[in-house]
Coordinates of C-alpha atoms and ligand atoms in Angstrom, one line a residue:
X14 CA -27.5 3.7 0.8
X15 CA -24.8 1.1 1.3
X16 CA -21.6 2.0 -0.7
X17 CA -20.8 -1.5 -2.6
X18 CA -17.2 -1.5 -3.1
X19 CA -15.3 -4.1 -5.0
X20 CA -11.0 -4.9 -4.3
X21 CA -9.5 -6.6 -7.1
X22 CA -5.8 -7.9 -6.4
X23 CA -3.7 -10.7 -7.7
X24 CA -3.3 -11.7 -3.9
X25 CA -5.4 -12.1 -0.9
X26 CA -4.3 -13.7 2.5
X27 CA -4.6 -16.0 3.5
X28 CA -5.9 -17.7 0.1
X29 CA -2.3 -16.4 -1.8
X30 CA 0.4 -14.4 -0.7
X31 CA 4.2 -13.2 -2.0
X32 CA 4.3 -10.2 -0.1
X33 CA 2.8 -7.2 1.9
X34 CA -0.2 -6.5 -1.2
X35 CA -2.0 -9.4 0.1
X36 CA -1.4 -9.0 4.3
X37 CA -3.1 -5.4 3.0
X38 CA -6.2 -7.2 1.1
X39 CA -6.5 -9.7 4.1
X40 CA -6.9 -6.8 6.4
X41 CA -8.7 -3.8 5.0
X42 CA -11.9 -5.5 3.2
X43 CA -12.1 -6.6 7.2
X44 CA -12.0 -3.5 8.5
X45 CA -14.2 -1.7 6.1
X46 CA -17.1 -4.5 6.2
X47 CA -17.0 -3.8 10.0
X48 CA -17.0 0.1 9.8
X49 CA -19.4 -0.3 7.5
X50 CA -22.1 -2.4 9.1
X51 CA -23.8 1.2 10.3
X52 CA -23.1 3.8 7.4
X53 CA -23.0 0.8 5.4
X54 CA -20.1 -0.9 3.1
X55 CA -20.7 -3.9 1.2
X56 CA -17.0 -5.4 0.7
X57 CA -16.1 -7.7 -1.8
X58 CA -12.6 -9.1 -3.0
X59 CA -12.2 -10.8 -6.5
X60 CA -8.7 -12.4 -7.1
X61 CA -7.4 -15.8 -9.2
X62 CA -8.6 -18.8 -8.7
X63 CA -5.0 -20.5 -8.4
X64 CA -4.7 -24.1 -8.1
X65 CA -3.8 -24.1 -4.8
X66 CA -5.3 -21.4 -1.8
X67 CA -4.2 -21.1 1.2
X68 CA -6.5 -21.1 4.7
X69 CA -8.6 -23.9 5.2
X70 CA -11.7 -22.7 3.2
X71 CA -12.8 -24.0 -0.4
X72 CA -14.5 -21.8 -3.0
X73 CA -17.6 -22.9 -3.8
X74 CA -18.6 -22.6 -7.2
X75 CA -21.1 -20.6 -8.1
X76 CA -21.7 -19.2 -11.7
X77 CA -19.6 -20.2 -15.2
X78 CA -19.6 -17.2 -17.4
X79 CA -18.1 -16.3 -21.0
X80 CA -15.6 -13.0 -21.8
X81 CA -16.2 -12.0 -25.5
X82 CA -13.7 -13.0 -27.5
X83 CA -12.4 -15.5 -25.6
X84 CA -13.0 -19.6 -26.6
X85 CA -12.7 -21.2 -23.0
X86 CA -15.0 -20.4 -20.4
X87 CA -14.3 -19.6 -17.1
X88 CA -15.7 -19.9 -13.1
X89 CA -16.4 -18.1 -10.4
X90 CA -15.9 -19.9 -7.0
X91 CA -16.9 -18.1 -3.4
X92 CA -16.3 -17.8 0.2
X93 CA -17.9 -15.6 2.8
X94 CA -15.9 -15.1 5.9
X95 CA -16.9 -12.1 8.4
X96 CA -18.8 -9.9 6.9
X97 CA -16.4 -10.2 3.4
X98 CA -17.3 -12.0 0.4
X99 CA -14.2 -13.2 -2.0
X100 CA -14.9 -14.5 -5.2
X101 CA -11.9 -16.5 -7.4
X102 CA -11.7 -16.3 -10.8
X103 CA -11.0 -20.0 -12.4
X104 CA -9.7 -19.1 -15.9
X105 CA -6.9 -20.2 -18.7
X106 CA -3.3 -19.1 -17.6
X107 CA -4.1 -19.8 -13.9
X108 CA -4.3 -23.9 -13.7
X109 CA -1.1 -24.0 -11.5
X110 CA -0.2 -23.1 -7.8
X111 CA 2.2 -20.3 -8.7
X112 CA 1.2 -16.4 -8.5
X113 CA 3.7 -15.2 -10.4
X114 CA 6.9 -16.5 -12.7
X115 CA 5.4 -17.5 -15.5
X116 CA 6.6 -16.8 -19.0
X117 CA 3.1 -15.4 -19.8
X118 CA 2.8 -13.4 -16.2
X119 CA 1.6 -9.9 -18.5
X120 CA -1.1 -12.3 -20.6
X121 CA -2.4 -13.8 -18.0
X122 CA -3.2 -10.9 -15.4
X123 CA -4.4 -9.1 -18.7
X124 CA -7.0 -11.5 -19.1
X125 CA -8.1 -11.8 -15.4
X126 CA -8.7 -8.0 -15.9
X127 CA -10.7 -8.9 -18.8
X128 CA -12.7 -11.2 -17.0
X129 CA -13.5 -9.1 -13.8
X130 CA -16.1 -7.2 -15.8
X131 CA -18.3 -10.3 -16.9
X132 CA -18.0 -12.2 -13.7
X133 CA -19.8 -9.6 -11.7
X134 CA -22.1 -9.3 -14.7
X135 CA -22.6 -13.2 -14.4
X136 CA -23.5 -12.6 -10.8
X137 CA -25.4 -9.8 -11.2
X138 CA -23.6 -7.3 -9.0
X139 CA -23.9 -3.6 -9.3
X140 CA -20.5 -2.1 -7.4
X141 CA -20.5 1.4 -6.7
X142 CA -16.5 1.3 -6.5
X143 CA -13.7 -0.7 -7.8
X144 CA -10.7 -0.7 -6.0
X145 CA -7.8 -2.2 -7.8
X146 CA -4.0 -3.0 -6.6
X147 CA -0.9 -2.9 -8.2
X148 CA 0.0 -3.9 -11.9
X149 CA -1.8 -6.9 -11.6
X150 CA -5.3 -5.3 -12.0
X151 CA -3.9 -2.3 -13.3
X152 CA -5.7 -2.5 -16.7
X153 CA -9.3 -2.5 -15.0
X154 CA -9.4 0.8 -15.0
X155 CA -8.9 1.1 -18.9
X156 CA -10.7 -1.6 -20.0
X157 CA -14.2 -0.3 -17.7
X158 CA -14.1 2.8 -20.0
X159 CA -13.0 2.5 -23.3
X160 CA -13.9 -1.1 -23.7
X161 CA -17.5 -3.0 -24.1
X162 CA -18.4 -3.9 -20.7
X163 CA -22.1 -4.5 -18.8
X164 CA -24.3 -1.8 -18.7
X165 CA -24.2 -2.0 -14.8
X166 CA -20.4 -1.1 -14.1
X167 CA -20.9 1.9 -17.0
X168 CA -21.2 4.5 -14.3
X169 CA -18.8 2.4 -11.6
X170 CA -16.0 4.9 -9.9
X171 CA -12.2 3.4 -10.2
X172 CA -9.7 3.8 -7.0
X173 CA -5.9 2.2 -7.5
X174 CA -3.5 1.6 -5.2
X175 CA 0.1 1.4 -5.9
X176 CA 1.9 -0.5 -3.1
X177 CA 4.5 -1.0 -4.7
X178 CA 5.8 1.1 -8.0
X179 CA 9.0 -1.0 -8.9
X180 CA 6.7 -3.5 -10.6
X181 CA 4.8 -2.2 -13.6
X182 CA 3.8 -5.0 -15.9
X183 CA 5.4 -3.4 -19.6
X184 CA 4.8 -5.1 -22.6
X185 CA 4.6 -5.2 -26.4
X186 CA 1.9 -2.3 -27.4
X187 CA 0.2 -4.3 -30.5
X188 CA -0.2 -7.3 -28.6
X189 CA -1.9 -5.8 -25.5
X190 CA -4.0 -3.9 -28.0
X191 CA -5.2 -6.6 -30.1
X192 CA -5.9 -8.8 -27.0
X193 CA -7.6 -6.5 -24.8
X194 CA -9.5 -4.1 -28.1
X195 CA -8.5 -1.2 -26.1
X196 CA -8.6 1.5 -28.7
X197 CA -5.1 2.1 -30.3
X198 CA -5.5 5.8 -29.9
X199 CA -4.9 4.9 -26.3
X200 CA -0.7 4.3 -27.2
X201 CA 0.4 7.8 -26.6
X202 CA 2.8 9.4 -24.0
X203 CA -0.7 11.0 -22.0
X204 CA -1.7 7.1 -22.0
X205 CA -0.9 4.0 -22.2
X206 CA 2.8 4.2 -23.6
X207 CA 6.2 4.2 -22.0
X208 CA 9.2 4.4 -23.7
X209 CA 7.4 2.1 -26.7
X210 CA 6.3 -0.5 -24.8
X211 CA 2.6 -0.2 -22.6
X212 CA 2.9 -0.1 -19.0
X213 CA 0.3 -1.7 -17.0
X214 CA 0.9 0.4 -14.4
X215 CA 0.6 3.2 -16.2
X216 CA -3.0 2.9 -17.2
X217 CA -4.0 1.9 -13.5
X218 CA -2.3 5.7 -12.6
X219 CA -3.9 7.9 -15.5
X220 CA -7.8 6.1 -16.0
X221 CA -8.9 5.4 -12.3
X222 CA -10.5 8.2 -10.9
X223 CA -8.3 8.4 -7.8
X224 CA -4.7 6.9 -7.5
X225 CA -3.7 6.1 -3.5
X226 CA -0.3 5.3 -2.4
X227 CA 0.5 3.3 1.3
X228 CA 1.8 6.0 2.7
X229 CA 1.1 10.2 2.9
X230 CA 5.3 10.8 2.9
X231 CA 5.6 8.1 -0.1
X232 CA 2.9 9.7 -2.5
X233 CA 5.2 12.7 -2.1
X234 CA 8.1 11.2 -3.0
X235 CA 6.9 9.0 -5.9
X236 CA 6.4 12.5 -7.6
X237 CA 10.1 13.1 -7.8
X238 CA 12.9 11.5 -9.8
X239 CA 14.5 9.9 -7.0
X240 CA 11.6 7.8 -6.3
X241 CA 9.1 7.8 -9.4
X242 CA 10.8 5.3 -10.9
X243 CA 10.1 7.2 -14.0
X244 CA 6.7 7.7 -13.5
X245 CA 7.6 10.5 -11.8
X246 CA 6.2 12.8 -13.9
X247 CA 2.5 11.1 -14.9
X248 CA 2.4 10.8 -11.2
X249 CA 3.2 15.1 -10.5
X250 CA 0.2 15.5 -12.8
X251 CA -2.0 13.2 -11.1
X252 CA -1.3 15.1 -7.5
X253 CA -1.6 18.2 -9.6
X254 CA -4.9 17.7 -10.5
X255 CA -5.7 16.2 -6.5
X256 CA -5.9 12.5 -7.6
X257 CA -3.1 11.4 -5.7
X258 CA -3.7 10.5 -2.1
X259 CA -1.4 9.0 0.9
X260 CA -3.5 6.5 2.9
X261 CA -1.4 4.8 5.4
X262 CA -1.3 0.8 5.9
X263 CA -2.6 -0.7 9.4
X264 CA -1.3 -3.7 10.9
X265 CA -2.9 -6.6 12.0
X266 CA -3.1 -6.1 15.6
X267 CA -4.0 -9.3 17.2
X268 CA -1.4 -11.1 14.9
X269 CA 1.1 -9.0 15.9
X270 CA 0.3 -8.6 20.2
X271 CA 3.4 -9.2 22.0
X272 CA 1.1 -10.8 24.6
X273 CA -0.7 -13.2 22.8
X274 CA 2.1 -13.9 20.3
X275 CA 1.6 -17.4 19.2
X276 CA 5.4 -18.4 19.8
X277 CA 6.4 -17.0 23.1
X278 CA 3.8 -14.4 24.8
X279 CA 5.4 -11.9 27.2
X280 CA 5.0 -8.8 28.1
X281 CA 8.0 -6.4 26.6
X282 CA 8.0 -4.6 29.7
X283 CA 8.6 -6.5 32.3
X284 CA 10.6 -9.9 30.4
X285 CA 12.2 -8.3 27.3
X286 CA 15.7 -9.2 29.2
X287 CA 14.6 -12.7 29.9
X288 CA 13.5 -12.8 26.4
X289 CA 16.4 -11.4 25.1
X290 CA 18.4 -14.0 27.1
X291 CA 16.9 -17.4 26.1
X292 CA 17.8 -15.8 22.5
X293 CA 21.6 -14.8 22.6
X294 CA 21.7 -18.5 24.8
X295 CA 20.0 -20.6 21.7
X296 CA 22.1 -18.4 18.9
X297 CA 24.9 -19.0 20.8
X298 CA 25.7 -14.8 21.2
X299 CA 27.1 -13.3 24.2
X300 CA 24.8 -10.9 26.4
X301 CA 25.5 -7.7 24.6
X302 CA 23.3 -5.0 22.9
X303 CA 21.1 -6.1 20.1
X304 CA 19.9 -5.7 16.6
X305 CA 17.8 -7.5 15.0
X306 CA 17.0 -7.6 11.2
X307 CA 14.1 -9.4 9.0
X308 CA 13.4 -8.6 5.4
X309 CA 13.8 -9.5 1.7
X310 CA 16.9 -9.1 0.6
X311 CA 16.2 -6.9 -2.3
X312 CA 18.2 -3.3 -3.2
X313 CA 15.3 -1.8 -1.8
X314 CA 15.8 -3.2 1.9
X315 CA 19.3 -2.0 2.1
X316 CA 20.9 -5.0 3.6
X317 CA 23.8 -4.2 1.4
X318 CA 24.0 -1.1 3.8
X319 CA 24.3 -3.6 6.9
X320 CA 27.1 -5.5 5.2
X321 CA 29.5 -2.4 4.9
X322 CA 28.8 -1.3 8.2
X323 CA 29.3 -5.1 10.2
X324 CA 32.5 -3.9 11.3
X325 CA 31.9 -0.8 13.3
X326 CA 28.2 -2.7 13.8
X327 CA 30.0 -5.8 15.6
X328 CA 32.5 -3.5 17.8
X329 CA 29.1 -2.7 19.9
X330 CA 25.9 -5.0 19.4
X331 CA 25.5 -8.3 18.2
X332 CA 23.8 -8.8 15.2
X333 CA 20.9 -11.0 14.0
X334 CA 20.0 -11.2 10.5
X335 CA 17.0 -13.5 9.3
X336 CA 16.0 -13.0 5.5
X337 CA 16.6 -14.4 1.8
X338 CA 16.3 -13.1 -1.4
X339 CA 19.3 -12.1 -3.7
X340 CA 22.0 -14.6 -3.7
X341 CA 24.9 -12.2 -2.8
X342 CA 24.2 -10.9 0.7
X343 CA 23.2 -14.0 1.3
X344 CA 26.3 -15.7 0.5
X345 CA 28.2 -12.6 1.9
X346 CA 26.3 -13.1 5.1
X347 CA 26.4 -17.0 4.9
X348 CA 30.3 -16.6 5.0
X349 CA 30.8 -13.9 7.3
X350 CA 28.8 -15.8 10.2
X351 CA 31.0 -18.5 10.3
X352 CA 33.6 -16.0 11.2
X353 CA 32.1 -13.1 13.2
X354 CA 31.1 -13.5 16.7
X355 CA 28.6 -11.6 17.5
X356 CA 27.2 -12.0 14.1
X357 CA 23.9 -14.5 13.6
X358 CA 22.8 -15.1 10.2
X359 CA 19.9 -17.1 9.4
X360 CA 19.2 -17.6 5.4
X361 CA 15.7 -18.3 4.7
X362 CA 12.1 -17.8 6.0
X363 CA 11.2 -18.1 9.3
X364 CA 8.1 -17.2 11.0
X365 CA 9.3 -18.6 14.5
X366 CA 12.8 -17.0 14.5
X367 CA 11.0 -13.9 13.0
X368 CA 8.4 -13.8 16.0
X369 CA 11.7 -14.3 18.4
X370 CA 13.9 -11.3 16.6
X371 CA 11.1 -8.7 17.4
X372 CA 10.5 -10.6 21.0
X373 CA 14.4 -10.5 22.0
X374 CA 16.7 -7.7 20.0
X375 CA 17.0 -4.4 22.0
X376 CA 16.8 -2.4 18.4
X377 CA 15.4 -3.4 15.0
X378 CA 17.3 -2.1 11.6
X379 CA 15.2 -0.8 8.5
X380 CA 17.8 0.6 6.2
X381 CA 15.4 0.9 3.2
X382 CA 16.4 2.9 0.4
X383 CA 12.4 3.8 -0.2
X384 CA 9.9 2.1 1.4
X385 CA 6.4 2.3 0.8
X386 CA 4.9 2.0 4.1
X387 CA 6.7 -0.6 5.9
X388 CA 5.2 -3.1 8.7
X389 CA 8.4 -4.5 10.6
X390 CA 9.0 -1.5 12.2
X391 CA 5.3 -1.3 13.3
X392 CA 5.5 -4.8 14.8
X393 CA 9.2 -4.2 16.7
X394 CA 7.5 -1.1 17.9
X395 CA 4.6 -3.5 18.9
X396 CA 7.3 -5.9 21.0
X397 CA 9.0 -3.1 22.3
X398 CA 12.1 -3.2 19.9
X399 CA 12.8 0.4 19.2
X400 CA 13.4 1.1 15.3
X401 CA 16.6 2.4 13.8
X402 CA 15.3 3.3 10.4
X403 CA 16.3 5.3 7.2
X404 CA 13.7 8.6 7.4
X405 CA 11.8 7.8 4.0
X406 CA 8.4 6.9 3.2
X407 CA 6.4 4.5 5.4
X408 CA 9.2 5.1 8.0
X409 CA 9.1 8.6 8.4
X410 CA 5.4 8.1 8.8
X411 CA 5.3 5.8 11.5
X412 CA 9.1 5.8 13.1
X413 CA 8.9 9.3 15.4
X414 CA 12.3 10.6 16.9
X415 CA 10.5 9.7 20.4
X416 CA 10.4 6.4 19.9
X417 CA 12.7 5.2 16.9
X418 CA 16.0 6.8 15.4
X419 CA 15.8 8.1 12.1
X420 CA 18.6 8.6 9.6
X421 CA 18.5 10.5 6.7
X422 CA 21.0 8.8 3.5
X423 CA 20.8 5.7 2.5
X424 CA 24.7 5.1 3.2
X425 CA 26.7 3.0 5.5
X426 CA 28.0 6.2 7.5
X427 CA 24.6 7.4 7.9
X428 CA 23.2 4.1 9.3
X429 CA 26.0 4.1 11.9
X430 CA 25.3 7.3 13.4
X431 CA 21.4 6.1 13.3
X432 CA 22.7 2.8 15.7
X433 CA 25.2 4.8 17.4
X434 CA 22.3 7.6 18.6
X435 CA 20.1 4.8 20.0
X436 CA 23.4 3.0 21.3
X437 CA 24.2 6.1 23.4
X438 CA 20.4 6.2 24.5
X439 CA 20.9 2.1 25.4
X440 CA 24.0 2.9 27.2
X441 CA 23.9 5.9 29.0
X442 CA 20.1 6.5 30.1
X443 CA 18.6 3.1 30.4
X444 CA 15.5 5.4 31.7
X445 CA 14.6 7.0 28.7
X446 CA 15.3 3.7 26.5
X447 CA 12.6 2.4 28.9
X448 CA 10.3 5.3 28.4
X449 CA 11.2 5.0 24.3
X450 CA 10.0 1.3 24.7
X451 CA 6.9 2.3 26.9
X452 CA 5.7 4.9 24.2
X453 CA 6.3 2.4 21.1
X454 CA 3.8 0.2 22.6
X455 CA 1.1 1.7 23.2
X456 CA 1.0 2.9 19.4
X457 CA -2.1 2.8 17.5
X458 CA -1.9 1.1 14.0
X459 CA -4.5 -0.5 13.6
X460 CA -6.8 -0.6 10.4
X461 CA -9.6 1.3 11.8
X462 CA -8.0 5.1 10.5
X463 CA -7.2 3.7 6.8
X464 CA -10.7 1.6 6.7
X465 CA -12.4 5.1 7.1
X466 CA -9.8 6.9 4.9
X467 CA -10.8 4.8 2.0
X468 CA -14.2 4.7 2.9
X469 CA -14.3 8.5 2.6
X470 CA -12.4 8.9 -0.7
X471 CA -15.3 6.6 -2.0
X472 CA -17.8 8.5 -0.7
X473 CA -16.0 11.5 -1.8
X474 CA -15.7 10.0 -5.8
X475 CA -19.2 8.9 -5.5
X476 CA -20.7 12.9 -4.5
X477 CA -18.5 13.7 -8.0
Ligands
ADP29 P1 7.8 -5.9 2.4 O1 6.3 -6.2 2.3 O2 8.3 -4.8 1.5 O3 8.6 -7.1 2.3 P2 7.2 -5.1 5.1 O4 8.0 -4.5 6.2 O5 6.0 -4.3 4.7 O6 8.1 -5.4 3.9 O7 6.7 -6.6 5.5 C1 7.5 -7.6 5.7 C2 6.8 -8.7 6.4 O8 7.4 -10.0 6.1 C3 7.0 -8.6 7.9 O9 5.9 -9.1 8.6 C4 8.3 -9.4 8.2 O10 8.3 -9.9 9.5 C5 8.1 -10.5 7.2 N1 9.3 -11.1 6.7 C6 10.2 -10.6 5.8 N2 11.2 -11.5 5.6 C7 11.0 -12.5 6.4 C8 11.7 -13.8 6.7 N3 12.9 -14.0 6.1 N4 11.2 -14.6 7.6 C9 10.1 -14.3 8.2 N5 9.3 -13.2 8.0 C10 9.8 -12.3 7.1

C-alpha cells in the first residue's frame, strides 16, 4: 500500500518563502513523490493561501468547507506539479501578501491549524501521516488528538520538524484554549505550558509521534542548555524515549551546479581564477586571497564575529560581505567599506552577487553560533569555495576537515585561526588546496538520502 503522507508548513517555494523552511518544503515533497513512485508515496503539501504566491502557477479552487465554531468559511485552491499535489488554504487572517508580521501572527496560524483537519475532510482525503514544520503548524499535532476532528485522520500518525527552534509562537494560555477547545488540562509543565504562557512549539515537540531535527549533530545539541533554547529539557525526554531523530537537509542540486549556474556557468576547476578575477576587477579589490560571506545578519550567523576580526582578516584576504538584517552590522559594515580596502560590503539581497561570491571567493565564512543544518556551505562546497566554518550543528555534519576548516568557539580568536589554517593551506601548498577543492565537488547532497530517511521513519510509526 501506498503511504499517503501529508506536509503542512506556513511556507512552500516557490509559492512563499522567508527563509530555508520553505527551500526544504520545495524540495523534499519532490524527492519523496519520486522515491515513492515504486514502494509508493502519495505526497501532498497544504500551506496558506496568501494573497500573493509566488511561481507562475494559480490555485485552482476546488472545495469551500466550514471549521466548527468558526462564522466565515473558507477555500481550498490546488496545484499539481510533478508528481506533488499542494493545496492553499484561503481563510480569515490571511487576505494580505505578507507571511508573517502581523499583530495577530499566533491567531492566525492557530486557525490555519484548525482548518487543516476539515479541508482534507472536505476533500475526502485519508493521510496515513502528517508531517508538520515549525511553530507555524505546531498545534496540529494537539488539536488531531484531543480535539473533535473527522473520523478519517482519528488513527493518522504525526511527524514534526523543528528547523528552526528560536521561533516558538508563545502566547496567552486562556485565549489559545478558548479558541482552539483544546482541553485546559492540557496547561501543565508535561504540556502545553511554558513559563505561564503556551508555546506553540511546545505542543508540536510533546503530541506528534516523532519530533525530527535538520541535522543528526543539531538534535544532539538542542538537548542541552546551550542550544535548547529552554526546551532543552522537554526535548532530553523526547530523545529519551527515541522520539528525537536527526535527518539531514539536501540541497537542490541543479539550482545550485556550478556548471549550469544561471549567472555565469564555469567549471571551478579549471576557471575559478578567471572567475575570481572578473570579481575583484568589478568590486574594485586587488588580486589577493578571498573570502566571501552571504547570510542574514542575525546573532545566530555570527557576522558580529567577522566585524571584530576585519583587522587581522584584512592584513591577508580581501573580504566580501553580501547580507542584511539587523541594522547594526549593517551600518558598522556600511561605514567601514568606505574606509577599508580590501573590504566589499554589499547591504541587501542579491541573488546575482550571491551566485558570483560562491563562483569567485577562494574561502566562504560560516561563523554561526548554532546552525541548524546550513546550505551555504553546501553550495560553496558545490563551486569549489572551500568552507571556513564554526564546528556546530549542520556544519559539523557536512564541513569535514578534508575539505573545509572547522573551528570550534564562537569567538573572534577562534575564527582567525579557522582562516589562518586554510590561509596557510592557500599559501603554502596550492596542491592540496586543489585537491580540497576537487573533493568538495564531487559531494553528494542531494535529497535522495533525507527523502528515504523520512520515508522510513513513516513507515517505521506506521508498523507501531
Ligand atoms: P538560513 O536559512 O538560516 O538563512 P542557510 O545557509 O540554510 O541559512 O540558507 C541561506 C540561503 O539564503 C542560501 O541559499 C544563501 O545563499 C541565501 N542568502 C542569504 N542571505 C542572502 C543575501 N543577502 N543575498 C542573497 N542570498 C542570500
Amino acid at each position: 500500500m501506498p503511504i499517503d503522507v501529508i506536509h503542512v508548513s506556513s511556507e512552500v517555494y516557490p509559492f512563499s518563502k522567508t527563509g530555508g523552511l520553505a527551500d526544504v518544503l520545495g524540495a523534499l515533497p519532490l524527492e519523496q513523490a519520486k522515491l515513492g513512485q515504486g514502494e509508493g508515496a502519495r505526497v501532498t503539501v497544504v500551506s496558506p493561501w496568501y494573497a500573493r504566491l509566488g511561481g507562475s502557477l494559480e490555485p485552482e479552487l476546488v472545495t469551500r468547507f466550514q471549521v466548527p465554531g468558526m462564522s466565515d468559511s473558507s477555500e481550498v485552491g490546488r496545484i499539481v506539479r510533478e508528481g506533488v499535489t499542494y493545496l492553499f488554504i484561503r481563510q480569515k487572517g490571511f487576505e494580505g501578501p505578507e507571511l508573517y508580521g502581523l499583530a495577530n501572527d499566533l491567531e492566525r496560524f492557530v486557525y490555519f491549524c484548525k482548518a487543516v483537519p476539515f479541508a482534507l475532510e472536505a476533500l475526502e482525503l485519508r493521510p496515513d501521516v502528517i508531517h508538520a514544520h515549525d511553530w507555524g503548524s505546531a498545534l496540529l499535532a494537539a488539536l488531531l488528538r484531543f480535539t473533535p476532528v473527522p473520523p478519517a485522520l482519528q488513527n493518522v500518525k504525526t511527524v514534526f520538524t523543528i528547523h528552526n527552534l528560536q521561533y516558538q509562537g508563545r502566547w496567552n494560555p486562556w485565549d489559545l484554549l478558548s479558541w482552539t477547545g483544546l482541553p485546559a488540562s492540557l496547561f501543565n509543565p508535561d504540556g502545553l505550558e511554558f513559563f505561564g504562557d503556551v508555546n506553540l512549539l511546545k505542543a508540536g515537540i510533546v503530541y506528534s509521534d516523532a519530533v525530527t531535527t535538520v541535522s543528526p549533530t543539531y538534535a544532539q545539541e538542542i538537548t542541552t542548555p546551550l542550544y535548547g533554547e529552554k526546551l532543552e529539557g522537554v526535548l532530553r525526554r523526547t530523545r529519551q524515549n527515541g522520539r528525537l531523530y536527526g535527518i539531514l537537509n539536501g540541497l537542490d542540486m541543479e539550482r545550485w551546479n556550478p556548471r549550469t549556474d544561471p549567472y555565469a556557468p564555469f567549471d571551478p576547476l579549471e576557471d575559478k581564477a578567471r572567475v575570481k578575477r572578473e570579481l575583484l576587477r568589478d568590486l574594485r579589490l586587488e588580486d589577493r586571497p578571498t573570502l566571501g560571506l552571504v547570510s542574514r545578519f542575525a546573532e545566530q550567523k555570527g557576522v558580529d564575529l567577522v566585524i571584530e576580526a576585519l583587522g587581522e582578516l584584512l592584513e591577508d584576504w580581501n573580504v566580501i560581505i553580501l547580507g542584511n538584517g539587523d541594522i547594526f552590522p549593517e551600518r558598522v559594515l556600511s561605514l567601514l567599506s568606505k574606509y577599508a580596502p580590501g573590504l566589499h560590503f554589499r547591504q541587501g539581497y542579491d541573488e546575482a552577487l550571491a551566485h558570483r561570491i560562491y563562483s569567485g571567493a577562494d574561502a566562504f565564512l560560516m561563523p554561526s553560533r548554532f546552525e541548524p543544518c546550513g546550505l551555504a556551505q553546501m553550495i560553496s562546497m558545490r563551486y569549489g569555495t572551500l568552507p571556513i566554518a564554526r564546528d556546530t550543528g549542520g556544519l559539523h555534519d557536512t564541513v569535514t576537515p578534508d575539505v573545509g576548516f572547522l573551528f570550534p568557539e564562537a569567538t573572534f580568536a577562534s575564527l582567525l585561526e579557522g582562516t589562518n589554517a586554510a590561509l596557510e593551506v592557500f599559501l603554502s601548498r596550492p596542491q592540496e588546496w586543489r585537491s580540497r577543492m576537487a573533493a568538495a565537488m564531487v559531494l553528494d547532497w542531494s535529497w535522495k538520502k533525507g527523502a528515504s530517511e523520512y520515508l522510513e521513519l513513516y513507515q517505521r510509526l506506521l508498523r507501531g
